[in-house]
mmCIF file of C-alpha atoms in Angstrom:
data_model
loop_
_atom_site.group_PDB
_atom_site.id
_atom_site.type_symbol
_atom_site.label_atom_id
_atom_site.label_comp_id
_atom_site.label_asym_id
_atom_site.label_seq_id
_atom_site.Cartn_x
_atom_site.Cartn_y
_atom_site.Cartn_z
ATOM 1 C CA GLY A 1 76.979 93.191 79.197
ATOM 2 C CA ASP A 2 75.055 96.863 78.900
ATOM 3 C CA ARG A 3 75.141 97.131 82.730
ATOM 4 C CA LEU A 4 78.797 95.966 83.021
ATOM 5 C CA LEU A 5 79.519 98.473 79.939
ATOM 6 C CA ALA A 6 78.280 101.365 82.503
ATOM 7 C CA TYR A 7 80.676 100.312 85.335
ATOM 8 C CA GLU A 8 83.232 100.557 82.543
ATOM 9 C CA ALA A 9 82.817 103.732 81.659
ATOM 10 C CA LEU A 10 82.271 104.899 84.837
ATOM 11 C CA LEU A 11 86.246 103.250 85.536
ATOM 12 C CA ARG A 12 87.282 105.339 82.652
ATOM 13 C CA ALA A 13 86.172 108.703 84.127
ATOM 14 C CA GLY A 14 88.389 107.714 86.832
ATOM 15 C CA ALA A 15 91.677 107.131 84.739
ATOM 16 C CA GLY A 16 90.740 109.952 82.498
ATOM 17 C CA LEU A 17 90.547 112.075 86.142
ATOM 18 C CA LEU A 18 93.795 110.505 87.232
ATOM 19 C CA ASP A 19 95.677 111.157 83.736
ATOM 20 C CA ALA A 20 94.667 114.841 83.919
ATOM 21 C CA PHE A 21 95.712 115.788 87.296
ATOM 22 C CA TRP A 22 98.324 112.820 88.346
ATOM 23 C CA PRO A 23 99.231 112.887 91.210
ATOM 24 C CA VAL A 24 95.546 112.708 92.584
ATOM 25 C CA GLU A 25 94.797 113.799 96.187
ATOM 26 C CA SER A 26 92.228 111.686 98.297
ATOM 27 C CA ASP A 27 90.133 115.143 98.487
ATOM 28 C CA ASP A 28 89.947 115.168 94.649
ATOM 29 C CA TRP A 29 89.275 111.213 94.347
ATOM 30 C CA ARG A 30 86.279 111.625 97.435
ATOM 31 C CA ARG A 31 84.777 115.036 95.347
ATOM 32 C CA PHE A 32 85.036 113.083 92.020
ATOM 33 C CA ILE A 33 83.438 109.948 93.290
ATOM 34 C CA ALA A 34 80.541 112.039 95.070
ATOM 35 C CA GLN A 35 79.644 113.447 92.063
ATOM 36 C CA MET A 36 79.136 109.896 90.237
ATOM 37 C CA ARG A 37 76.073 108.873 92.878
ATOM 38 C CA LEU A 38 77.406 105.240 92.896
ATOM 39 C CA ALA A 39 74.212 104.160 95.479
ATOM 40 C CA THR A 40 71.948 105.299 92.906
ATOM 41 C CA VAL A 41 73.583 105.213 89.256
ATOM 42 C CA TYR A 42 76.068 101.972 90.142
ATOM 43 C CA PRO A 43 73.707 99.610 92.577
ATOM 44 C CA GLY A 44 75.674 96.786 93.520
ATOM 45 C CA LEU A 45 79.109 98.828 93.573
ATOM 46 C CA GLN A 46 80.644 99.126 96.706
ATOM 47 C CA GLY A 47 83.463 101.394 96.351
ATOM 48 C CA VAL A 48 85.419 102.608 93.138
ATOM 49 C CA GLY A 49 89.520 102.654 94.325
ATOM 50 C CA PHE A 50 92.632 103.106 92.385
ATOM 51 C CA GLY A 51 95.706 100.458 93.895
ATOM 52 C CA ALA A 52 99.268 101.674 93.007
ATOM 53 C CA PRO A 53 102.213 99.445 92.302
ATOM 54 C CA VAL A 54 105.062 99.888 95.385
ATOM 55 C CA GLU A 55 108.245 98.081 96.245
ATOM 56 C CA GLU A 56 107.338 96.394 99.841
ATOM 57 C CA SER A 57 110.688 94.339 101.209
ATOM 58 C CA GLY A 58 111.749 93.083 97.699
ATOM 59 C CA ARG A 59 108.501 92.339 95.839
ATOM 60 C CA ALA A 60 106.024 94.131 93.950
ATOM 61 C CA ALA A 61 102.917 95.020 95.682
ATOM 62 C CA THR A 62 99.624 96.891 94.559
ATOM 63 C CA LYS A 63 98.214 98.745 97.472
ATOM 64 C CA VAL A 64 94.898 100.362 97.283
ATOM 65 C CA VAL A 65 95.916 104.122 97.824
ATOM 66 C CA LEU A 66 92.566 105.593 97.028
ATOM 67 C CA LEU A 67 88.886 104.595 97.854
ATOM 68 C CA GLU A 68 85.692 105.882 97.810
ATOM 69 C CA PRO A 69 82.888 106.251 99.370
ATOM 70 C CA LEU A 70 85.375 106.099 102.663
ATOM 71 C CA ASP A 71 82.384 104.990 104.404
ATOM 72 C CA ASP A 72 83.545 102.614 107.603
ATOM 73 C CA ALA A 73 83.815 99.306 105.591
ATOM 74 C CA ASN A 74 85.467 100.737 102.755
ATOM 75 C CA ARG A 75 88.338 102.202 105.295
ATOM 76 C CA LEU A 76 89.050 98.559 106.296
ATOM 77 C CA ALA A 77 90.538 98.423 102.351
ATOM 78 C CA LEU A 78 92.883 101.185 102.090
ATOM 79 C CA GLY A 79 96.516 99.614 102.314
ATOM 80 C CA PHE A 80 95.357 96.321 101.458
ATOM 81 C CA ASP A 81 98.043 94.290 98.880
ATOM 82 C CA MET A 82 95.635 93.250 96.142
ATOM 83 C CA ALA A 83 98.935 91.707 94.284
ATOM 84 C CA GLY A 84 99.217 89.293 98.003
ATOM 85 C CA GLU A 85 95.939 87.531 96.873
ATOM 86 C CA PRO A 86 95.665 85.207 93.247
ATOM 87 C CA ARG A 87 92.858 85.688 91.819
ATOM 88 C CA ARG A 88 92.908 89.407 92.201
ATOM 89 C CA ARG A 89 96.337 89.498 90.603
ATOM 90 C CA ALA A 90 95.564 87.434 87.920
ATOM 91 C CA ALA A 91 92.826 89.975 86.895
ATOM 92 C CA MET A 92 95.433 92.986 87.451
ATOM 93 C CA GLU A 93 97.940 90.993 85.176
ATOM 94 C CA ARG A 94 95.651 90.158 82.546
ATOM 95 C CA ALA A 95 94.251 93.900 82.485
ATOM 96 C CA GLY A 96 97.858 95.588 82.646
ATOM 97 C CA ASN A 97 99.368 93.583 80.255
ATOM 98 C CA SER A 98 96.037 93.940 77.822
ATOM 99 C CA GLY A 99 95.375 97.511 78.812
ATOM 100 C CA SER A 100 91.735 96.276 78.595
ATOM 101 C CA PRO A 101 89.175 95.889 81.643
ATOM 102 C CA ALA A 102 89.671 92.604 83.398
ATOM 103 C CA LEU A 103 87.035 90.845 86.262
ATOM 104 C CA SER A 104 88.283 88.799 88.638
ATOM 105 C CA ALA A 105 86.903 85.571 89.616
ATOM 106 C CA LYS A 106 84.924 85.378 93.097
ATOM 107 C CA VAL A 107 86.609 86.739 95.965
ATOM 108 C CA VAL A 108 85.679 87.872 99.127
ATOM 109 C CA LEU A 109 86.327 91.380 99.376
ATOM 110 C CA ILE A 110 88.404 92.773 101.935
ATOM 111 C CA GLN A 111 86.118 95.298 103.586
ATOM 112 C CA ASP A 112 83.753 92.386 104.401
ATOM 113 C CA LEU A 113 86.685 89.732 105.060
ATOM 114 C CA ARG A 114 88.137 92.144 108.077
ATOM 115 C CA ARG A 115 84.150 92.667 109.277
ATOM 116 C CA GLY A 116 84.065 88.542 109.405
ATOM 117 C CA LEU A 117 81.584 88.227 106.207
ATOM 118 C CA HIS A 118 81.987 85.713 103.581
ATOM 119 C CA THR A 119 79.904 87.426 101.068
ATOM 120 C CA ALA A 120 80.897 86.776 97.043
ATOM 121 C CA GLY A 121 82.587 89.508 95.696
ATOM 122 C CA PHE A 122 83.897 90.186 92.240
ATOM 123 C CA LEU A 123 86.416 93.261 91.307
ATOM 124 C CA LEU A 124 86.834 94.923 87.800
ATOM 125 C CA PHE A 125 89.878 96.615 87.097
ATOM 126 C CA LEU A 126 91.081 99.102 84.496
ATOM 127 C CA PRO A 127 94.544 99.477 83.894
ATOM 128 C CA VAL A 128 96.398 103.432 84.017
ATOM 129 C CA TYR A 129 98.915 104.087 82.284
ATOM 130 C CA SER A 130 101.546 107.133 82.693
ATOM 131 C CA SER A 131 101.231 107.714 78.639
ATOM 132 C CA GLN A 132 98.102 109.007 77.010
ATOM 133 C CA THR A 133 98.095 106.323 74.433
ATOM 134 C CA LEU A 134 98.395 102.717 75.015
ATOM 135 C CA PRO A 135 101.706 101.376 75.198
ATOM 136 C CA ALA A 136 102.201 99.215 72.267
ATOM 137 C CA THR A 137 104.243 96.312 73.650
ATOM 138 C CA VAL A 138 103.538 94.244 76.966
ATOM 139 C CA PRO A 139 106.565 95.033 78.539
ATOM 140 C CA GLU A 140 106.213 98.827 77.551
ATOM 141 C CA ARG A 141 102.332 98.793 79.738
ATOM 142 C CA ARG A 142 104.329 97.073 82.286
ATOM 143 C CA GLN A 143 106.969 100.080 82.229
ATOM 144 C CA SER A 144 104.353 102.651 82.135
ATOM 145 C CA LEU A 145 101.687 101.344 84.602
ATOM 146 C CA ARG A 146 100.613 103.591 87.322
ATOM 147 C CA GLY A 147 97.754 101.264 88.662
ATOM 148 C CA PHE A 148 94.896 99.949 87.856
ATOM 149 C CA VAL A 149 91.059 101.986 88.676
ATOM 150 C CA TYR A 150 88.569 99.070 90.134
ATOM 151 C CA GLY A 151 85.578 98.673 91.173
ATOM 152 C CA ALA A 152 84.246 96.173 94.056
ATOM 153 C CA PHE A 153 81.086 94.655 93.832
ATOM 154 C CA ARG A 154 79.375 92.345 96.117
ATOM 155 C CA ALA A 155 77.876 89.612 93.614
ATOM 156 C CA GLU A 156 74.590 89.204 95.389
ATOM 157 C CA ASP A 157 73.999 93.018 94.954
ATOM 158 C CA PHE A 158 75.142 93.329 91.736
ATOM 159 C CA PHE A 159 73.126 90.340 90.167
ATOM 160 C CA ARG A 160 70.071 91.617 92.160
ATOM 161 C CA THR A 161 69.809 94.984 90.540
ATOM 162 C CA THR A 162 71.129 94.129 87.215
ATOM 163 C CA LEU A 163 68.729 91.247 86.702
ATOM 164 C CA ARG A 164 65.543 93.182 88.029
ATOM 165 C CA GLY A 165 62.648 93.138 85.892
ATOM 166 C CA THR A 166 64.307 90.947 83.449
ATOM 167 C CA VAL A 167 63.212 87.277 84.776
ATOM 168 C CA ALA A 168 61.043 86.370 87.571
ATOM 169 C CA ASP A 169 62.651 83.407 89.035
ATOM 170 C CA ALA A 170 66.659 83.646 87.927
ATOM 171 C CA SER A 171 68.884 82.022 90.021
ATOM 172 C CA ILE A 172 73.073 82.833 89.586
ATOM 173 C CA GLU A 173 75.650 80.183 90.496
#
């Protein structure tokens, strides 16, 4: 619980940056995320990105447009359409309609899939709107949705660090 709240706070900071400096360039996103020191402060988090809605051959897509740290693995996820995958899309719809963070069901992170790895992962999505306050209705939220700040997690890394020092023999399903 507490650990997830810390990650949510990080995503909210990202949403604040996007709101204050829209449109945000990739260099600004890189510098912002570098200050967050993900590896030491947020263990288990593979990257923090922003997915923006785009029209693509008549259908709505949500493409990864910003992602840091932009290492070789995360570079593979740039341009990926998260709305094209049902579990990611369901979490984004919940987040966008509610205005609250939403966790995805288990997925394989695209940066792993494209390297032939099939490790379990999940994503935490936070909607970003063009208005400074949360739009009152679902149609207004859909209308003003800029996209989603999200965190990508490898499940094993996340749970290993979250449970460290709590229980000796925990197993996670």
